[in-house]
XYZ file of C-alpha atoms in Angstrom:
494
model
C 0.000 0.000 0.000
C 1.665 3.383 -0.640
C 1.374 5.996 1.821
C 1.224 9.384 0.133
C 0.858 12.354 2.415
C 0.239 16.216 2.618
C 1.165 17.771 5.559
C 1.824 14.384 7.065
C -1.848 12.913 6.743
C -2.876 10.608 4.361
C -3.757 11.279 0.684
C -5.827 10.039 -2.168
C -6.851 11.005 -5.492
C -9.891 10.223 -7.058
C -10.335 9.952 -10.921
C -13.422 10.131 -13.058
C -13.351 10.215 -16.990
C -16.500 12.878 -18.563
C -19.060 10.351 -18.196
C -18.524 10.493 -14.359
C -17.045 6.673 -14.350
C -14.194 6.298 -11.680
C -10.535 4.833 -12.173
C -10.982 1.734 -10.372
C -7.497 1.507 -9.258
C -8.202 5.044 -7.576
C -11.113 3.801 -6.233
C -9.960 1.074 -4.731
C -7.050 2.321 -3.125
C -9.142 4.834 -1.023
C -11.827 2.416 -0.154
C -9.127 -0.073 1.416
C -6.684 3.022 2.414
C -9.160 4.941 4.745
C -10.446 1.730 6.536
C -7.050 0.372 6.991
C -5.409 3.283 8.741
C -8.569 4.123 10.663
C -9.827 7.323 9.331
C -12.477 8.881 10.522
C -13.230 12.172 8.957
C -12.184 12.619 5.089
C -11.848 16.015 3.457
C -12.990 15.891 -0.301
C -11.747 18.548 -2.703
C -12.746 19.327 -6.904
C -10.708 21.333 -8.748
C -12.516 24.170 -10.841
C -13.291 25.050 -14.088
C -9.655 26.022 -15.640
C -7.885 23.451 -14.737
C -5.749 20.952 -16.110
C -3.972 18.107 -13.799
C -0.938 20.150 -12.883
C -2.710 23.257 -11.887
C -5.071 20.625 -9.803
C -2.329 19.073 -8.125
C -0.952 22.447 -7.398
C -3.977 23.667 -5.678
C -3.996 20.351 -3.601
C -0.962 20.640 -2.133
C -0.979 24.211 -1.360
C -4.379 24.259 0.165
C -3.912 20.795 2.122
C -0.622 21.787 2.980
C -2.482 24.803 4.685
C -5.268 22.709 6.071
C -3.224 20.024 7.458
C -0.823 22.149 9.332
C -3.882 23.777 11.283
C -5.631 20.485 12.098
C -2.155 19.190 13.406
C -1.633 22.051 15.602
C -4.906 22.199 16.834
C -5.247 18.979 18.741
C -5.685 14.719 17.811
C -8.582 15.165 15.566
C -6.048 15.031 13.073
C -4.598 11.837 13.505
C -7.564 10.481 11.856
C -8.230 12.866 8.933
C -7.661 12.033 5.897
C -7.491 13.956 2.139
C -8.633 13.099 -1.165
C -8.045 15.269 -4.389
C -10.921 15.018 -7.239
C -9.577 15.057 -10.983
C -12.707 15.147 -13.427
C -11.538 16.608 -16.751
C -11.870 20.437 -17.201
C -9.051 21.907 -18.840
C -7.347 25.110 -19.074
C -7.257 26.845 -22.112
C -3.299 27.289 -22.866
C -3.735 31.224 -23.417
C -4.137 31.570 -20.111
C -1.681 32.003 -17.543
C -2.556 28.892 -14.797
C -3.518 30.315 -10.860
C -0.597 30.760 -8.776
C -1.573 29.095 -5.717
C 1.404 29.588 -3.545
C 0.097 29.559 -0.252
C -0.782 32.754 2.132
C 0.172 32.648 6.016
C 1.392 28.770 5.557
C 3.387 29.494 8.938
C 0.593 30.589 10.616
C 0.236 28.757 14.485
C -2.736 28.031 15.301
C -6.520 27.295 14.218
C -8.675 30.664 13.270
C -8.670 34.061 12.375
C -7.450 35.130 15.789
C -4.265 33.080 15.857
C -3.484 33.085 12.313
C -0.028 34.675 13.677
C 0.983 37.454 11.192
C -0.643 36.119 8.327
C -3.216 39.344 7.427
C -6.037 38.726 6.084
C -5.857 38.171 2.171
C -1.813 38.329 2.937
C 0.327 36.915 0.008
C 0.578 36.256 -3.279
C -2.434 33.960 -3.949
C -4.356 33.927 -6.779
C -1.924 35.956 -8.722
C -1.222 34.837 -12.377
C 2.271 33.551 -13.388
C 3.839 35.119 -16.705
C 3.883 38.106 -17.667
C 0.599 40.176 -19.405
C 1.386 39.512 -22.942
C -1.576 40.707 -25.309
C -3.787 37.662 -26.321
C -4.507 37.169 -29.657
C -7.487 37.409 -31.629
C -7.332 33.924 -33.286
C -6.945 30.278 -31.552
C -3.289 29.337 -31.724
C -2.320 25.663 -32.567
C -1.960 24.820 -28.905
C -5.491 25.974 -27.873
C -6.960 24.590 -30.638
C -5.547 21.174 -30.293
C -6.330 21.203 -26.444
C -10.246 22.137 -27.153
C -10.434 19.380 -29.675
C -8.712 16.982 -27.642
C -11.219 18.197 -24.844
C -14.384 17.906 -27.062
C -13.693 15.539 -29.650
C -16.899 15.662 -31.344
C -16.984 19.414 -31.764
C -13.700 18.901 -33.664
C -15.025 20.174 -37.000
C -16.909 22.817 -35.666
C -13.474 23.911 -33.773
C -11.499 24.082 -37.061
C -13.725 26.183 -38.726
C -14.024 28.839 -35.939
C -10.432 28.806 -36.335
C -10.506 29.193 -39.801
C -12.851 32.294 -38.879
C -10.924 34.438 -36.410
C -7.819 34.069 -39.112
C -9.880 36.446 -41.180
C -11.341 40.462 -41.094
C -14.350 40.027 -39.796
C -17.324 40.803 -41.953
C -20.807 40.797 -40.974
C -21.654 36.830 -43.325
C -18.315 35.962 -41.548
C -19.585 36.997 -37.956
C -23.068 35.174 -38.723
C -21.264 32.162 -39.882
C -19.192 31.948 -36.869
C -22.193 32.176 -34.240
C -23.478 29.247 -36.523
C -20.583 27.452 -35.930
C -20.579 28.332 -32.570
C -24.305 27.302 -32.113
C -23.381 23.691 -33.965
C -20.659 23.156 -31.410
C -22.881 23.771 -28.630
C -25.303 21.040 -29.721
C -22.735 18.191 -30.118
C -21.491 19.129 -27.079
C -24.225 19.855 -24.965
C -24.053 17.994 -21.319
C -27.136 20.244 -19.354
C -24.279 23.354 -20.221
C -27.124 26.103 -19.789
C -27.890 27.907 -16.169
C -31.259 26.277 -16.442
C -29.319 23.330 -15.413
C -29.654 24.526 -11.991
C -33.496 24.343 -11.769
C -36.615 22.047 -12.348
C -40.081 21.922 -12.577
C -41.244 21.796 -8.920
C -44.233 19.668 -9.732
C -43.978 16.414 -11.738
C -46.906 17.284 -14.209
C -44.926 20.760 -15.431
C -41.616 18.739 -16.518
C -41.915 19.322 -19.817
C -42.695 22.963 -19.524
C -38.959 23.851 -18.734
C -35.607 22.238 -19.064
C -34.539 20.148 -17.026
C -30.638 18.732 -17.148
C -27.936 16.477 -14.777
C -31.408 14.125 -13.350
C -31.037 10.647 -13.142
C -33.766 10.339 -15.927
C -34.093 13.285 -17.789
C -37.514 14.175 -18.869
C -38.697 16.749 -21.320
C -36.241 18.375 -24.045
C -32.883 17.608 -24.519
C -30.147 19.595 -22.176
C -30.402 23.498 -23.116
C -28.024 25.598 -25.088
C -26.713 28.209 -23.132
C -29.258 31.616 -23.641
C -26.361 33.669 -25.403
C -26.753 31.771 -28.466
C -29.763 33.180 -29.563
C -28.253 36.779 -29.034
C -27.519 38.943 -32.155
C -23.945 37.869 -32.932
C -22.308 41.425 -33.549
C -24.223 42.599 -30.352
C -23.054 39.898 -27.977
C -19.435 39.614 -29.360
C -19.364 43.727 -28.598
C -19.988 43.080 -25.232
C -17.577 40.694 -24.375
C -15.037 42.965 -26.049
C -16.421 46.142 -24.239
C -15.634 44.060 -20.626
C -12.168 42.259 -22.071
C -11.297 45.743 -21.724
C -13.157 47.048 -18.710
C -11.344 44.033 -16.993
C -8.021 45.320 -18.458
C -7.453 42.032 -20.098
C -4.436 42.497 -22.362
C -5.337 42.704 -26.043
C -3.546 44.012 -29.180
C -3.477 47.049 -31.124
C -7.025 45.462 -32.804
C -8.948 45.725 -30.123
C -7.669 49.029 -28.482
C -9.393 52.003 -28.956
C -13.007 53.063 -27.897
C -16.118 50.621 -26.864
C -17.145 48.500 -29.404
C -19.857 49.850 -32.147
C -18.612 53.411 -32.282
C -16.343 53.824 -35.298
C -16.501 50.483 -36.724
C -19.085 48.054 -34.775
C -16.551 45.309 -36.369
C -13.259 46.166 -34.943
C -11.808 43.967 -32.799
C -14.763 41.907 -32.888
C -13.138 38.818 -33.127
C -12.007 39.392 -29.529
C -15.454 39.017 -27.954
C -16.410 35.720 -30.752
C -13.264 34.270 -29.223
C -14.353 35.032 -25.347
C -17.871 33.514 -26.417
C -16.455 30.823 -27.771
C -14.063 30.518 -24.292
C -17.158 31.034 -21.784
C -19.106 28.306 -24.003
C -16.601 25.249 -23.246
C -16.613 26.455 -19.469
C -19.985 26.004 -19.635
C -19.798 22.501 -21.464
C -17.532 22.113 -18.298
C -19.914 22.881 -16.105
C -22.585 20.258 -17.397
C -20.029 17.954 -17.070
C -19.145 18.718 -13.830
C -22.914 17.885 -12.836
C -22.630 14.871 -14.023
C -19.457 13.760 -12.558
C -20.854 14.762 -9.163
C -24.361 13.071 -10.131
C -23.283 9.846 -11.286
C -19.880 9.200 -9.980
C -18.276 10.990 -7.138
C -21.750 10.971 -5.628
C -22.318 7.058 -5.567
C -18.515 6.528 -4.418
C -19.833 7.872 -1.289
C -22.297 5.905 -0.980
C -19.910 2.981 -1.171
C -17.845 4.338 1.235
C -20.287 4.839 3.683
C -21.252 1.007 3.268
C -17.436 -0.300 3.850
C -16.691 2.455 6.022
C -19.886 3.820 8.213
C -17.993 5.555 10.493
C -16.046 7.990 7.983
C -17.678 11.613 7.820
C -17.212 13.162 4.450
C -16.222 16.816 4.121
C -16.706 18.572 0.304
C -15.085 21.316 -0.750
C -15.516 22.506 -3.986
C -13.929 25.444 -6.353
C -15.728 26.944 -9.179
C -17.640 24.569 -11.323
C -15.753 21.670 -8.592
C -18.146 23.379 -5.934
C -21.195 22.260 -8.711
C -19.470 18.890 -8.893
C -19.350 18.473 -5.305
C -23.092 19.818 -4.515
C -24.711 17.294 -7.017
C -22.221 14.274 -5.167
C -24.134 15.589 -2.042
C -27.261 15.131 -3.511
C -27.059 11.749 -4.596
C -24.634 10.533 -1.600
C -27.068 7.678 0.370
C -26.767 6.391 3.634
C -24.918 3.012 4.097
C -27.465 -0.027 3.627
C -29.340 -0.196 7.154
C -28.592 3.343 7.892
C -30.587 6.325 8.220
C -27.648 9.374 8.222
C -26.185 10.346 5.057
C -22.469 10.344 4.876
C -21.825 13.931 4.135
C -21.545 16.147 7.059
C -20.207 18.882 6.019
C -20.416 21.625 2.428
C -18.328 24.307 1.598
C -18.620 25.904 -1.856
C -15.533 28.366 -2.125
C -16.608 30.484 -5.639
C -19.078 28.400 -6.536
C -19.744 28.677 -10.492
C -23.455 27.855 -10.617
C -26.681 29.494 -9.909
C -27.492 31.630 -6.841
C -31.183 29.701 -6.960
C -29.990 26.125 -6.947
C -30.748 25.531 -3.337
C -34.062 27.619 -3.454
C -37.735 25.987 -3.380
C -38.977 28.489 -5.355
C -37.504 30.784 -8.527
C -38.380 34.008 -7.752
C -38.782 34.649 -11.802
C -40.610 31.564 -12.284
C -42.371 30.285 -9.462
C -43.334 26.612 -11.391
C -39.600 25.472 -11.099
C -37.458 25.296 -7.937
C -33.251 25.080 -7.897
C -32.086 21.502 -9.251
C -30.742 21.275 -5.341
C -34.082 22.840 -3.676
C -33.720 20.884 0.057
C -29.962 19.715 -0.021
C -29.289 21.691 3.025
C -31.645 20.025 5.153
C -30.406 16.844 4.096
C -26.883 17.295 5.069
C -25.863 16.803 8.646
C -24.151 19.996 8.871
C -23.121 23.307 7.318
C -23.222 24.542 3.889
C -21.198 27.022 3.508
C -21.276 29.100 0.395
C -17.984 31.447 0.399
C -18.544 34.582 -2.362
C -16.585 37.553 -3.285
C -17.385 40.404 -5.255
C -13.608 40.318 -6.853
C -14.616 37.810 -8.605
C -14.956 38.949 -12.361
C -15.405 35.815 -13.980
C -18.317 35.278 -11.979
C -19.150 38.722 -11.858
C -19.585 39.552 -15.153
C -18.558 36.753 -17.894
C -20.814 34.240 -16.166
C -24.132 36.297 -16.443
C -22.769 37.030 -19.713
C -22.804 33.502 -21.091
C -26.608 33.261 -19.603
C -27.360 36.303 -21.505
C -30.866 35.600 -22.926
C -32.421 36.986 -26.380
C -34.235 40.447 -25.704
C -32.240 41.042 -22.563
C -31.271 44.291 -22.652
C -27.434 43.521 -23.039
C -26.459 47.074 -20.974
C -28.967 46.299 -18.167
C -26.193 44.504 -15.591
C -28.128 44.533 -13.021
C -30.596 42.582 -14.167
C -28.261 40.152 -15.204
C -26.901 39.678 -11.974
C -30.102 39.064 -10.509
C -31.828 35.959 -12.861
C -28.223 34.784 -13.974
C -25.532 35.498 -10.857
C -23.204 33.097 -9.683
C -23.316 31.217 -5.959
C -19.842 32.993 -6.188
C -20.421 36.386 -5.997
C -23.693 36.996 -4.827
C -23.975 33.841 -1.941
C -27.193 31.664 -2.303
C -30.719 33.329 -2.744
C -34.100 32.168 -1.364
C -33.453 29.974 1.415
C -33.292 31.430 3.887
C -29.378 32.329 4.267
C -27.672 33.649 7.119
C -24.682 36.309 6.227
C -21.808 36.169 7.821
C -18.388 37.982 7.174
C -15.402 35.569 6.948
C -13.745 36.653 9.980
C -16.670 35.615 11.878
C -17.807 32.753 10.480
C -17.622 29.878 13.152
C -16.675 32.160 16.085
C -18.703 33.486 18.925
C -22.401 33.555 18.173
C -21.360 33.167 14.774
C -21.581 29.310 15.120
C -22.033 27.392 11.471
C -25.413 25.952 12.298
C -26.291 22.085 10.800
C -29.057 22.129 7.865
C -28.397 25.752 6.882
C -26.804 27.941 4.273
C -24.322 30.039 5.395
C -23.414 33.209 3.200
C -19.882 33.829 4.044
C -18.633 36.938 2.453
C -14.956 36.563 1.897
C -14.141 39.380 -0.051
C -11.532 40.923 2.194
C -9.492 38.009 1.543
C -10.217 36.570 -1.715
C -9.134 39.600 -3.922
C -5.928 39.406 -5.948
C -5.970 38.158 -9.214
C -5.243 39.389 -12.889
C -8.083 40.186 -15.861
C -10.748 39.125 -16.706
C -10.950 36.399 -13.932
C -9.934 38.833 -11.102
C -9.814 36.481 -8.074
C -11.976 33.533 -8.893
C -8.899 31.357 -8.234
C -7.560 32.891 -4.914
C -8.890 30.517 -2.191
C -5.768 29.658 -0.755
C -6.162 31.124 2.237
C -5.661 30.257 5.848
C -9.086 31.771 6.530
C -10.830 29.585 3.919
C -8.720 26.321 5.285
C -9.918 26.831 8.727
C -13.526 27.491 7.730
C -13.751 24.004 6.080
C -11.909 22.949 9.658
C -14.481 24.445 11.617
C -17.979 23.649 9.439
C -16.648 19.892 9.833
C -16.334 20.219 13.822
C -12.629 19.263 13.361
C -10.735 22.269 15.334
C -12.067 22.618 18.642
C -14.718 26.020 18.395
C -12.447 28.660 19.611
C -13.257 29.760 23.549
């Protein structure tokens, strides 16, 4: 058996191909590794949208690295924990520069915000971006495109001629022809990609009335295209340009110049077709990362819970990984002959789904409820949804990509509010209590079982380059010890 470690406690990885199936080899080396060195409490993490394996295994070991040094110093409780890394396949597209997740306060002493020992809050370098801010291109260079067809195989030909597209001066036929294209790779593609994903009818006689994606049996139309597709082309490629450079993303001499649609509604519109395209596979990403949770990670559990009853899960989850690990939670049974589920704990750190998925209720459509309407209560403990409002790529490119036809593109606000990310806004209608991240857990600030927890943690997650901002800076002594403290694992402080 090999013993692999972070921070001195035991490690595992856990491996699931698109369709959600696990690596068996993976699977059984946790299964037979947490029983046979007695574990009692496991912390579960998923990697986010951007991510390819190395920037995955990067995050692990910085934030368990973190996390495990706290637990140790705060008493025996971690003598049994034990760590597991998710890898489900969402990749990074090359022309980005991957997170930096070097650790902030990794010295600090002791458990909480009070005895974090020098390390400030949002201290550090986290969440910067490595490399320096060259100006992207317009077009897909070989390396992308080879990555996104490697990624989505069947969306290959589709791929090649977008490619083909941004190579040439955009013309209004050549514009249309690429939101064509971009439309035909969305259906081949299509896993449940669009925000209505996150909700379903909330009575079995309307299920064909909306669109319903990532159920066991899915009933009604196929798994909807994400709204921005039936957009005006030149308008929606305009405003992704217009926030590229609001976001101070660097671009070339193209694309500088004045918003989009003053002196020539074309220039540098090949910038925005190629952020489209970009927010589209994240969002192909995040139907897969459903599914992973829905069908794989979440029946692992229930295995585990069978061979190992006594093991309390912990999920954590970044960016479309805190989707992943929601929908696990969801599906996660008791053990045969039990009654108690075997999560016990649920902390979404920028969540990249909808701020409705836990409600009963849409407040714009009252016939359909959040595809995780009554998770809390079935978890015994805290959900903790962690948001910050430095978080561009939830901020504005994911209300963006939800953009619906005859939405009046300008109107941001009311983007936020029917399309807004778990991320940046916390979760809406059920009831959530707000707490800021210094207090969460302390005092009368207690995480309370069965209940949503807003934690605003934008003091500390806040550094980060365009357009993402700091969707990727959760390595953070504060965030480590909040996952800590919703699974009862530091003592609560006196």
């Amino acid at each position: 058996m090999t013993d692999r470690r972070i921070g001195g406690l035991p490690w595992w990885e856990l491996c699931f191909d698109a369709a959600g199936d696990p690596d068996p080899v993976s699977v059984t080396a946790l299964l037979s590794g947490a029983r046979a060195r007695g574990v009692t409490d496991l912390v579960v993490l998923a990697h986010g949208w951007n991510n390819d394996r190395d920037v995955a295994d990067a995050l692990y070991a910085a934030f368990f690295n973190l996390l495990a040094g706290q637990a140790r110093r705060a008493g025996p409780w971690a003598e049994s924990l034990g760590l597991v890394g998710v890898h489900w396949p969402a990749r990074r597209w090359p022309d980005e520069p991957a997170p930096d997740f070097e650790p902030a306060g990794a010295a600090s002493p002791g458990p909480g915000p009070a005895g974090l020992g020098g390390a400030a809050a949002g201290a550090g370098p986290v969440g910067r971006r490595r490399g320096p801010d060259r100006p992207r291109p317009a077009g897909l260079d070989d390396e992308t495109l080879n990555v996104l067809r490697a990624t989505f195989p069947a969306g290959a030909p589709a791929l090649d001629r977008m490619a083909h597209l941004l190579r040439t001066s955009p013309t209004r036929p050549r514009v249309r022809a690429f939101a064509n294209e971009l439309r035909q790779f969305a259906m081949v593609t299509a896993d449940g990609c669009g925000d209505e994903g996150d909700s379903v009818p909330t009575r079995p006689e309307l299920a064909g009335a909306g669109r319903a994606a990532d159920n066991p049996a899915p009933v009604g139309p196929a798994p909807a295209l994400p709204a921005m597709l039936d957009v005006d082309p030149v308008t929606l490629y305009a405003r992704f340009l217009d926030e590229l450079r609001r976001c101070h993303t660097p671009l070339d001499a193209a694309a500088v110049g004045g918003a989009a649609g003053l002196a020539d509604p074309l220039r540098g519109i090949w910038y925005g077709a190629k952020e489209a395209l970009r927010q589209l596979t994240y969002w192909q990403m995040k139907g897969r990362a459903g599914r992973v949770g829905r069908v794989g990670l979440g029946p692992l559990l229930t295995r585990l819970a069978t061979v190992a009853p006594s093991v309390r899960i912990h999920l954590v989850g970044h960016s479309f990984g805190a989707r992943l690990v929601s929908f696990a939670a969801d599906a996660a049974q008791p053990a045969v002959g039990g009654a108690v589920r075997p999560v016990r704990s649920l902390t979404l750190l920028q969540g990249a789904f909808s701020r409705f998925a836990f409600a009963p209720a849409l407040p714009f459509d009252p016939v359909r409820s959040g595809a995780l309407a009554g998770l809390p209560a079935r978890i015994d403990g805290p959900v903790s949804v962690c948001f910050s409002t430095n978080d561009s790529a939830l901020g504005v490119f994911y209300p963006l990509a939800s953009l619906a036809a005859g939405d009046d593109a300008a109107a941001a606000p009311a983007l936020a509010e029917r399309w807004g990310a778990l991320g940046f806004h916390g979760a809406t209608g059920v009831g959530a209590r707000s707490l800021p991240l210094a207090a969460a857990g302390h005092g009368g600030n207690r995480l309370e079982h069965r209940r949503v927890h807003n934690v605003d943690a934008t003091a500390v997650v806040r550094r980060g380059g365009p357009p993402a901002g700091a969707h990727s800076d959760i390595v953070h002594p504060e965030l480590t010890w909040l996952v800590l403290a919703a699974g009862g694992l530091v003592p609560p402080p006196g």
